[in-house]
Coordinates of C-alpha atoms in Angstrom, one line a residue:
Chain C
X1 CA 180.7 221.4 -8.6
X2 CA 178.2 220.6 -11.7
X3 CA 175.6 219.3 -11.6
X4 CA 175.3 217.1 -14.0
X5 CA 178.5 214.9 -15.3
X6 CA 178.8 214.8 -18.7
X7 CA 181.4 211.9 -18.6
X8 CA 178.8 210.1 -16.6
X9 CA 176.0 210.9 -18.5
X10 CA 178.5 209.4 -22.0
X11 CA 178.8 206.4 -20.2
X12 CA 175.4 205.3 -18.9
X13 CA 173.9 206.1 -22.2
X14 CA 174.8 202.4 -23.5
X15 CA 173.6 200.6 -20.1
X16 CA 170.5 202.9 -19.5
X17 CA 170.0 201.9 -23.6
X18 CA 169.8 197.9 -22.4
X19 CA 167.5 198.8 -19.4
X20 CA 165.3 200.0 -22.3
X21 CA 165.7 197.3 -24.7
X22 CA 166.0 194.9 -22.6
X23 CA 163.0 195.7 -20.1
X24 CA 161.3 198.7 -20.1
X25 CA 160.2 198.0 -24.4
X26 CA 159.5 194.2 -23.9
X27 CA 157.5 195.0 -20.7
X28 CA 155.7 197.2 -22.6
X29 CA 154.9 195.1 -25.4
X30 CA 154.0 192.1 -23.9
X31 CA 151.4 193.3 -21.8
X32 CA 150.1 196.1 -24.1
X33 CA 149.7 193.0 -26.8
X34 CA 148.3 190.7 -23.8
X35 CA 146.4 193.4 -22.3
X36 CA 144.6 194.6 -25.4
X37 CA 143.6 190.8 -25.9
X38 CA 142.6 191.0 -22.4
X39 CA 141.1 193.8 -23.1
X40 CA 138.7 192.7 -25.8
X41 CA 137.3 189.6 -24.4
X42 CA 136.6 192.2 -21.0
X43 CA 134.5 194.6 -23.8
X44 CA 132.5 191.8 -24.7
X45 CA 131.6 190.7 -21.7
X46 CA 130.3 193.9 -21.0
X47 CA 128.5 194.2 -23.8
X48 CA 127.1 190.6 -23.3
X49 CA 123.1 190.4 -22.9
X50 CA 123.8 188.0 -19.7
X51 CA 123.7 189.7 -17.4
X52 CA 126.1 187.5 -14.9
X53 CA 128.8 187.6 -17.8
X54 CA 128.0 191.4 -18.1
X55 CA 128.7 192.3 -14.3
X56 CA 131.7 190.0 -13.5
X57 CA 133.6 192.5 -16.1
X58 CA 131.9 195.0 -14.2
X59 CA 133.6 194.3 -11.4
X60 CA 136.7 193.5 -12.9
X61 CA 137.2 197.0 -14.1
X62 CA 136.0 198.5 -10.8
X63 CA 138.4 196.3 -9.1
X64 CA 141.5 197.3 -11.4
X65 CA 140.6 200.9 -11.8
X66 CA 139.9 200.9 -7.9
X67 CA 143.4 200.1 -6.8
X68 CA 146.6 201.6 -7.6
X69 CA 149.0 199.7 -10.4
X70 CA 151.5 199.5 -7.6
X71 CA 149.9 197.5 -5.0
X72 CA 148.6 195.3 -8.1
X73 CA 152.6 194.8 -8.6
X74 CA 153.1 193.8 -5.0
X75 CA 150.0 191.2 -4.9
X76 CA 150.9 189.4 -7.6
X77 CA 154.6 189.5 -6.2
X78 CA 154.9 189.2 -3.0
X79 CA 151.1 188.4 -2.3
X80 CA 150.6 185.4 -3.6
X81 CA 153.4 183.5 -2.6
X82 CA 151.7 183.2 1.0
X83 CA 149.2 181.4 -0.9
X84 CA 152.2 179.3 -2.4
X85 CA 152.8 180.9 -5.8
X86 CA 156.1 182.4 -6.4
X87 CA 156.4 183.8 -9.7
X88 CA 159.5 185.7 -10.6
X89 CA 160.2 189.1 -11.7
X90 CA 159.8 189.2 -15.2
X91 CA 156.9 187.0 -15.3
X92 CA 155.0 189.3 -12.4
X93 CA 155.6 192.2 -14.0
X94 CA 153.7 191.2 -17.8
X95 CA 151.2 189.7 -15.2
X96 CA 150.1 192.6 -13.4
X97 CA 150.8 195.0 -16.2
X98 CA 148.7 193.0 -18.7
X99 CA 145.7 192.7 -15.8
X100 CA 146.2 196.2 -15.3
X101 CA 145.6 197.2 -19.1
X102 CA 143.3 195.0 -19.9
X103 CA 141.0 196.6 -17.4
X104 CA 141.7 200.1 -18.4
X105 CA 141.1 199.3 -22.1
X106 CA 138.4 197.5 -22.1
X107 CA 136.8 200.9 -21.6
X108 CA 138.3 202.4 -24.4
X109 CA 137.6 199.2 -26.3
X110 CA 133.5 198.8 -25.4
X111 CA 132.8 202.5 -26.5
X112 CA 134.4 201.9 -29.4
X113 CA 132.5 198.7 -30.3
X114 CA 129.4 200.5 -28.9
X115 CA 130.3 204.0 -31.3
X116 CA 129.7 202.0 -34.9
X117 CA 126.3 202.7 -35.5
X118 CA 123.9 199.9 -35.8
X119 CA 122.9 200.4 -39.4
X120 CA 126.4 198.2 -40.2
X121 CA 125.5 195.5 -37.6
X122 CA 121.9 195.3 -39.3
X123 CA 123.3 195.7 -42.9
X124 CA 126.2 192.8 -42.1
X125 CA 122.8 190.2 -40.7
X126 CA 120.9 191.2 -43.9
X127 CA 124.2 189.7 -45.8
X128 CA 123.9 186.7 -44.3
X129 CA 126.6 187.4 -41.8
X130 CA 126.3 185.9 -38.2
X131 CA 127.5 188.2 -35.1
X132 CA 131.0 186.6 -35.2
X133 CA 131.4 187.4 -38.5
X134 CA 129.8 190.4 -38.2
X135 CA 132.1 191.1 -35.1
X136 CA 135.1 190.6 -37.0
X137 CA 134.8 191.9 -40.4
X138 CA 132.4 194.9 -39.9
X139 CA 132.2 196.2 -36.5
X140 CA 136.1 196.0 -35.2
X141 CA 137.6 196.8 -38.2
X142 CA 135.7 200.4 -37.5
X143 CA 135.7 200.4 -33.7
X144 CA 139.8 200.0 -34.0
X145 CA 140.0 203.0 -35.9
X146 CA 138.2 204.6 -33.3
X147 CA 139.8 203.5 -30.1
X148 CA 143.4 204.7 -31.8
X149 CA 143.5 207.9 -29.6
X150 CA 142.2 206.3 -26.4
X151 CA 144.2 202.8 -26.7
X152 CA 147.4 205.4 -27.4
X153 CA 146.7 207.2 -24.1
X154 CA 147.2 203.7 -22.6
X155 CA 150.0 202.7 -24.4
X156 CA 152.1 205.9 -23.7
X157 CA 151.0 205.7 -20.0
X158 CA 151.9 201.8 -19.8
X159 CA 155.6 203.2 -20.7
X160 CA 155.9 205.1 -17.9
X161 CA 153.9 203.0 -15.4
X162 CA 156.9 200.2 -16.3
X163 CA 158.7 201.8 -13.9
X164 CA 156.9 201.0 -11.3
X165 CA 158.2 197.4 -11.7
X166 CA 161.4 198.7 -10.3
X167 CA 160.3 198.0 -6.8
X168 CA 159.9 193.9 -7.7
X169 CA 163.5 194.1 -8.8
X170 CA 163.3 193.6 -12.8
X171 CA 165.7 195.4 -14.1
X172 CA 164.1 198.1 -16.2
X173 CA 165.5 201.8 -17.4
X174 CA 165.1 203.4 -14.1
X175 CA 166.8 200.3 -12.0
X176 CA 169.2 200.8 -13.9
X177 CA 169.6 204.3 -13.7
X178 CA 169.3 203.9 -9.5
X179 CA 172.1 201.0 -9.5
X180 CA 174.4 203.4 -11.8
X181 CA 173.7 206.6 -9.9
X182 CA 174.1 204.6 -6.1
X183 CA 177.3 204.2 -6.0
X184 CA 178.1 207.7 -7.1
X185 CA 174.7 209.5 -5.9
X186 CA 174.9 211.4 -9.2
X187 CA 171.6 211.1 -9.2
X188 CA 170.4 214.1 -11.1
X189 CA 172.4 213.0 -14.1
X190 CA 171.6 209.1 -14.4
X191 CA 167.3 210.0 -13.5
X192 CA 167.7 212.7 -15.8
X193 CA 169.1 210.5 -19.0
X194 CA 166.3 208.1 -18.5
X195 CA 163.7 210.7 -18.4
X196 CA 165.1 212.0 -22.0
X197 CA 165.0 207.9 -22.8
X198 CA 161.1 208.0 -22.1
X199 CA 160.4 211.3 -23.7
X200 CA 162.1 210.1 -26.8
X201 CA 159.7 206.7 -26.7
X202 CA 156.7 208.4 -26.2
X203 CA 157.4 210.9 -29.0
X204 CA 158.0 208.0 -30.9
X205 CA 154.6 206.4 -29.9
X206 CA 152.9 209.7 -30.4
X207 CA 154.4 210.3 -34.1
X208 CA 153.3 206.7 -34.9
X209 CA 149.8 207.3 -33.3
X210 CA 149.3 210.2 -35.8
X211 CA 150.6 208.2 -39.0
X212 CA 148.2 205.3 -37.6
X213 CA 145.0 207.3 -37.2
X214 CA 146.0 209.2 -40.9
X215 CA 146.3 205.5 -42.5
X216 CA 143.1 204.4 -41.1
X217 CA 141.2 207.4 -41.3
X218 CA 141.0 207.0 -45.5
X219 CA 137.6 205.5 -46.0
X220 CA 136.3 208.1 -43.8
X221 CA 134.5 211.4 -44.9
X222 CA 137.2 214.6 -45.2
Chain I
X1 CA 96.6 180.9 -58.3
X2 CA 99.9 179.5 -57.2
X3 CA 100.9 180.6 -53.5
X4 CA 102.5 183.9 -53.1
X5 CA 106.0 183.8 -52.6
X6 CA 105.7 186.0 -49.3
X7 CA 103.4 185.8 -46.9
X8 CA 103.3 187.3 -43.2
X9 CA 100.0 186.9 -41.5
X10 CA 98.5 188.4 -38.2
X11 CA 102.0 190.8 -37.3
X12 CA 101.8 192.6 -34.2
X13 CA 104.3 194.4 -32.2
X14 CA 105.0 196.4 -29.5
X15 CA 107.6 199.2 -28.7
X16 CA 107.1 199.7 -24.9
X17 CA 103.2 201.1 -24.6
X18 CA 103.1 202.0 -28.2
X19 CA 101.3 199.1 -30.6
X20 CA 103.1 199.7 -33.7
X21 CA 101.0 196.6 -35.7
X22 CA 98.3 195.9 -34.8
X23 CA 98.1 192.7 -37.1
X24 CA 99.2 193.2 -40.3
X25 CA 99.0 190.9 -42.9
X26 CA 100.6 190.8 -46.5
X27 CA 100.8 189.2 -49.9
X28 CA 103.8 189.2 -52.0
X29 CA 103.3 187.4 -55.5
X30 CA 106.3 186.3 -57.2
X31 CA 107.9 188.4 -59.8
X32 CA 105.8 191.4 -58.2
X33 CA 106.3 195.3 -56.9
X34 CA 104.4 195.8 -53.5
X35 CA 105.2 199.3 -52.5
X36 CA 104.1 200.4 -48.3
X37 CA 102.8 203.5 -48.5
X38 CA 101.5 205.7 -45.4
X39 CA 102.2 208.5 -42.6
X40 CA 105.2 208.3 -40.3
X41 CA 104.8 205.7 -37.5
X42 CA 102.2 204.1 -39.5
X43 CA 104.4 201.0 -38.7
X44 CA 105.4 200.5 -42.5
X45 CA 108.6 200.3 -41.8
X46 CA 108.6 197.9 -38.8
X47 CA 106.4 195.5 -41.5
X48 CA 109.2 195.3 -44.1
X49 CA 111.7 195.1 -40.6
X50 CA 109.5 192.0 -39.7
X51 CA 109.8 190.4 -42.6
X52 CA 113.6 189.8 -42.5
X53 CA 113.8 190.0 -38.2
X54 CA 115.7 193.0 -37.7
X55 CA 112.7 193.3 -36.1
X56 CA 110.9 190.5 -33.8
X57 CA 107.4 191.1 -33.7
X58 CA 105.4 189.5 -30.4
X59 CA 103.2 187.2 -32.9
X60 CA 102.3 186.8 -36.0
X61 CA 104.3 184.6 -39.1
X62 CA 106.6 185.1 -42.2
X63 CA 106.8 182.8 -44.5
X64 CA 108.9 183.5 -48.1
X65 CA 109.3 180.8 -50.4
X66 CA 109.6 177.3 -48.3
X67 CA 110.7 179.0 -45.2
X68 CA 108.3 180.2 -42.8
X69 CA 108.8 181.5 -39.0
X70 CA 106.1 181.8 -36.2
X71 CA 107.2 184.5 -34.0
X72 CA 104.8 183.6 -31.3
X73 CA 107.0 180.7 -31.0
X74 CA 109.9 183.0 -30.0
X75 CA 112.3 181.5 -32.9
X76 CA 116.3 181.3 -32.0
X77 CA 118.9 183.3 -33.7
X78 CA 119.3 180.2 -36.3
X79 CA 115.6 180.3 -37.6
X80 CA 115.4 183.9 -38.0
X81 CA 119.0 183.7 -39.9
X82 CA 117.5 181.4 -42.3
X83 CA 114.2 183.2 -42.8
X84 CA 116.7 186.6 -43.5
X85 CA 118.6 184.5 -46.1
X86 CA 116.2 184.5 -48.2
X87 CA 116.2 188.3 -48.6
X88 CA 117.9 191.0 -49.4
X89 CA 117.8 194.1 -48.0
X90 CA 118.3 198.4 -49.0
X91 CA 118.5 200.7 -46.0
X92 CA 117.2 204.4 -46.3
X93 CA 120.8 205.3 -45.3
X94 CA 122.6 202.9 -47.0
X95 CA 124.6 201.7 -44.3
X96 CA 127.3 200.1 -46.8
X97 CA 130.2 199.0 -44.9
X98 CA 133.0 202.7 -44.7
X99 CA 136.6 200.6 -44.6
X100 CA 135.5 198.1 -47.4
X101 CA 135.4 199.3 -51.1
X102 CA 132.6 199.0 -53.1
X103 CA 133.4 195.7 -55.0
X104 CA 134.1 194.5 -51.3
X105 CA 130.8 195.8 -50.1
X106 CA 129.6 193.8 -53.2
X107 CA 131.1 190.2 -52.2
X108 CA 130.8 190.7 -48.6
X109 CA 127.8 188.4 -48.2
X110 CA 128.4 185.9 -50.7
X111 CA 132.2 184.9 -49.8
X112 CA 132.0 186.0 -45.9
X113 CA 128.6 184.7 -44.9
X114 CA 128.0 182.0 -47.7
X115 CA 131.3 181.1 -48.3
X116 CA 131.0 181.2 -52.4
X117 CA 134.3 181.0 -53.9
X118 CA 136.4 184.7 -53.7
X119 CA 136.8 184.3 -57.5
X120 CA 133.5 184.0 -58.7
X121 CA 131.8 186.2 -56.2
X122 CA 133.6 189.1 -57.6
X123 CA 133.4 188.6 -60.9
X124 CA 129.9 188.3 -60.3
X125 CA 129.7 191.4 -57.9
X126 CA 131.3 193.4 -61.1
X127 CA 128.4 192.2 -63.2
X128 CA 125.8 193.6 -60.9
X129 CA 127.5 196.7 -60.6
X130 CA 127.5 196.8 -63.8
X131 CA 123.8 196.7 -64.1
X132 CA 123.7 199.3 -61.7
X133 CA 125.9 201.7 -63.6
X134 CA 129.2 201.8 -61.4
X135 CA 131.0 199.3 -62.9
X136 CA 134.3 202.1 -63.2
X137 CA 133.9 202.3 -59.2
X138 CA 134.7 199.4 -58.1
X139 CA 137.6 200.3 -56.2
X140 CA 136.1 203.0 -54.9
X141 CA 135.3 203.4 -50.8
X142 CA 131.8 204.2 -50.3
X143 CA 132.8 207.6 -49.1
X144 CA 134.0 208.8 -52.3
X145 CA 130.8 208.1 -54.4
X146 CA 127.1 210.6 -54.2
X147 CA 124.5 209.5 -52.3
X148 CA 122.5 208.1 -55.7
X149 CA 125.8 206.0 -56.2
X150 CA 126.3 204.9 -52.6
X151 CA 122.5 203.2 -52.6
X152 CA 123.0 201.9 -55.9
X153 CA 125.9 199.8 -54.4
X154 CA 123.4 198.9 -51.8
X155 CA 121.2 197.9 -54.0
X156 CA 124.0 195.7 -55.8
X157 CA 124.9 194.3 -52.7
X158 CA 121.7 193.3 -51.6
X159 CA 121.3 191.4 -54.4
X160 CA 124.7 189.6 -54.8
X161 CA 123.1 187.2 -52.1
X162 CA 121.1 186.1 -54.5
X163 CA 117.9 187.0 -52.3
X164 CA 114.3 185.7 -53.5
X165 CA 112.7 189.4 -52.4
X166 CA 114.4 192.3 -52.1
X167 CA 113.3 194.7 -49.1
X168 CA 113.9 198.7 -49.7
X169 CA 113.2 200.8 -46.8
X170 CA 112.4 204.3 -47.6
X171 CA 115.4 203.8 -50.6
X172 CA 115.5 207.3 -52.0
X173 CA 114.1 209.4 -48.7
X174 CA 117.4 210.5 -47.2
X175 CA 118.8 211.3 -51.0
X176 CA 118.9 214.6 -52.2
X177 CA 116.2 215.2 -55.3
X178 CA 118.3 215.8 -58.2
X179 CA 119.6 212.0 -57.0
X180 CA 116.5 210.1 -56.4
X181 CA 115.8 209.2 -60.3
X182 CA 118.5 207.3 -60.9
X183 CA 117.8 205.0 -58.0
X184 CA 114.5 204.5 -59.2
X185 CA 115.5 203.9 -62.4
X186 CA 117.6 200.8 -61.1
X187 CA 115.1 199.5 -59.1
X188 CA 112.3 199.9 -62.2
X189 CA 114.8 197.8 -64.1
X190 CA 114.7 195.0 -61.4
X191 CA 111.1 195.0 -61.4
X192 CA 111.1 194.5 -65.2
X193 CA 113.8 192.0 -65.0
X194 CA 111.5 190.2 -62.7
X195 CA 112.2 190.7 -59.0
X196 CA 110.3 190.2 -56.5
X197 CA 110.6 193.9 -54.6
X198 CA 108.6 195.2 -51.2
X199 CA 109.0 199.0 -50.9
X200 CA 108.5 201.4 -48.0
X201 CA 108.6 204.5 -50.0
X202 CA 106.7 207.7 -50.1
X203 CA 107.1 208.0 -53.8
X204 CA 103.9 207.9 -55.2
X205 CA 105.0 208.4 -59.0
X206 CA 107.3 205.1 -58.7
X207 CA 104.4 203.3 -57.1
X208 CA 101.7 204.3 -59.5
X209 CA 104.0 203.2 -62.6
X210 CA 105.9 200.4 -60.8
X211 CA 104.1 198.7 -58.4
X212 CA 101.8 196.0 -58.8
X213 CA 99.7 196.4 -55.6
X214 CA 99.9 199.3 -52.9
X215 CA 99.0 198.4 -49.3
X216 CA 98.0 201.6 -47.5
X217 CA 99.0 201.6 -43.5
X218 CA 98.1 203.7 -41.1
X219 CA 97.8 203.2 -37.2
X220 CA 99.5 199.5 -37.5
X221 CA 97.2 198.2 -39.7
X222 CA 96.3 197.9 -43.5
X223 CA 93.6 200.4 -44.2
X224 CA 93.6 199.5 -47.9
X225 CA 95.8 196.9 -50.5
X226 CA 94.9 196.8 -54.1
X227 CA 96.3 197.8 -57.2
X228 CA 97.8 201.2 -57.6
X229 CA 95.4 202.4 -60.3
X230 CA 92.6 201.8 -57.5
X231 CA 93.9 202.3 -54.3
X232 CA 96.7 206.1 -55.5
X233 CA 93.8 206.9 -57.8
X234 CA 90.4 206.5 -56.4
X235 CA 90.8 205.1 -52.7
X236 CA 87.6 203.9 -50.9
X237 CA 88.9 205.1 -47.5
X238 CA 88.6 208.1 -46.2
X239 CA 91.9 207.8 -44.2
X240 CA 93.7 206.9 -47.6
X241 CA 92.5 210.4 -49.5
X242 CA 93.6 212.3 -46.7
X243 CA 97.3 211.1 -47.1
X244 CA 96.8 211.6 -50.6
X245 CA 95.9 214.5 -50.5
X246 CA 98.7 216.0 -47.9
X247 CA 101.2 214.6 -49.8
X248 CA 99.7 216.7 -53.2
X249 CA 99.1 219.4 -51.2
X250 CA 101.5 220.0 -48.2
X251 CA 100.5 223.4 -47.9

């Protein structure tokens, strides 16, 4: 017997395909996008001079790094409806994902704020700019460019912790791989198709991380 | 004599345990070159960092033109933004802005912070780089231009703000030799075209043709002020001909 079935592996290409587009990519992108924003207003907390604001996103990233992703999945899931909020699938998922990254990143994100040296803040106040401003057209503008290799760490890990979100039942790339491979219990084949699926995202990621970091690295010294 | 158009009185400030000033006071006219001359940690630099609050000295006040600031009345962020407006400010490393290009770095202040019309910031931004000699850079990043060029465009866009004194801490110290002429030559030009400048510089030739007085610090205070003729050429302190003379004679 072989182990792996090629016929099998030619027709769950197209439905292990729709568990990508379909949830594993949106996942992704919706709470990378949500947790990054998440993320930033975390950073600045942090960096606040009040001290209150400062430590609550202490705590926040203690509290998310603290506890594994998956028993964040099951809180917001099938926690909180004993406290009378049932949120479906989908929606628990982006939830807990975006929490998740925006704790994570908000690392990433603060040492990159902190890394552009003060010279620009102080040169921006002597232009007449206020910290906003200053915030937004001096110092992120260079901190981004900086937290490319970090915040790509999180993205390519986000693509793989999505699969996590197989246990609250949203149909994903490696649901759909297990409902395929069940019935059969080819499941060598099916698992193995979806790991080439996430290898050939990542790579993807990864080749657009380099083009990203060689487009914004042009006003910076050879 | 009309009142000088910068005046900080009584400056003292503190870093932890060390007394940087120890009440400073200075006059700027208008129109006129002050250069700060002295030994490192004399707290010449923290003066010309007072006068625009970068730095926030425990008392004292700054006054330039009609907008005057007591720090011993612990000013908010809005009073010392409006004291900073009214100058510009050159940084010994430049510090112009890496992702912006040079005309950019030029019109940063006057279309993002004062919100002047995009159009007319930049074509003004073009003249002063003009004046400045790097008129055919201004598409270049910072990056690609020498040291000399890079605080040229500093100086350009310190005065794009249309600032009544321009500030210049330690301008040409972090430039290599062969480079520091042609930033002096710039900033000679603004003194003849009537600027009112304030220098921290160790550059005794500049201040000896350019400046109109030379205060002397040492120990966070103002040993000696007067013109240069009096105070580079025949000082009354003692402290003052001893700098002199280690910066003639290092050896």
């Amino acid at each position: 017997m072989s182990t792996i079935d090629w016929d099998l592996v030619r027709t769950s290409l197209g439905p292990l395909l729709g568990g990508l587009l379909r949830g594993t990519l949106p996942l992704t992108a919706l709470s990378f996008v949500l947790g990054l924003a998440l993320a930033l207003v975390i950073a600045l907390m942090r960096l606040s001079g009040r001290r209150v604001v400062s430590a609550l996103a202490r705590a926040y990233v203690s509290l998310v790094r603290g506890t594994p992703l998956l028993l964040q999945l099951f809180i917001v899931f099938y926690g909180l409806p004993s406290l009378g909020l049932t949120i479906d699938p989908f929606p628990s998922a982006i939830i807990a994902l975006t929490l998740n990254v925006g704790g994570y990143a908000s690392e990433a994100v603060r040492a990159s704020i902190l890394a552009v040296p003060r010279g620009q803040w102080e040169a921006a106040m002597t232009v007449g700019m206020n910290r906003t401003t200053t915030l937004r057209r001096v110092v992120l503008p260079q901190a981004s460019r900086i937290a490319v290799p970090p915040l790509s760490n999180t993205l390519i890990s986000l693509v793989k912790d999505t699969s996590l979100v197989s246990t609250i039942l949203v149909t994903e790339l490696l649901r759909k791989a297990q409902e395929i491979a069940a019935p059969s219990f080819a499941f060598f084949t099916l698992y193995g198709v979806a790991a080439v699926y996430y290898w050939v995202v990542c790579l993807a990621l990864s080749f657009g991380q380099t083009r990203l970091e060689t487009r914004l690295s042009r006003y910076v010294a050879a | 004599m009309s009142a000088p158009l910068l005046e900080a009185s009584g400056l003292v400030k503190t870093f932890g345990t060390n007394r940087v000033l120890r009440g400073v006071d200075v006059q700027v006219p208008s129109g006129s070159v002050t250069c700060l001359i002295g030994p490192s940690g004399s707290g010449k630099t923290t003066v010309l960092r007072s006068l625009n609050g970068l730095e926030a000295p425990e008392t004292g006040t700054v006054r330039i033109d009609d907008v005057a600031l007591d720090w011993a009345a612990r000013p908010d962020a809005r009073a010392v933004s409006r004291l900073r407006a009214q100058s510009g400010m050159v940084f010994q490393s430049h510090n112009l802005f890496p992702h912006l290009t040079v005309l950019e770095n030029v019109t940063a202040g006057p279309v993002l912070a004062q919100g002047r019309p995009r159009a007319e910031a930049r074509a003004e931004a073009r003249e002063l780089l003009g004046r400045v000699g790097l008129a055919d850079k201004a598409d270049a990043y910072p990056v690609q231009l020498s040291g000399g060029q890079q605080q040229r465009v500093g100086i350009a866009r310190a005065l794009a703000t249309r600032p009544r004194v321009v500030l210049f801490d330690e301008p040409t110290s972090a430039l290599d030799p062969e480079l520091v002429g042609e930033v002096l030559r710039v900033m000679q030009s603004l003194a003849a075209e009537g600027w009112t400048i304030v220098v921290v510089t160790h550059e005794m030739r500049f201040a000896r043709q350019v400046a109109d007085q030379v205060l002397f610090l040492d120990g966070g205070v103002v040993v000696e002020s007067g013109p240069p003729a009096e105070v580079l050429v025949e000082p009354r302190e003692r402290r003052t001909r001893q700098f002199l003379q280690r910066l003639l004679d290092p050896l």
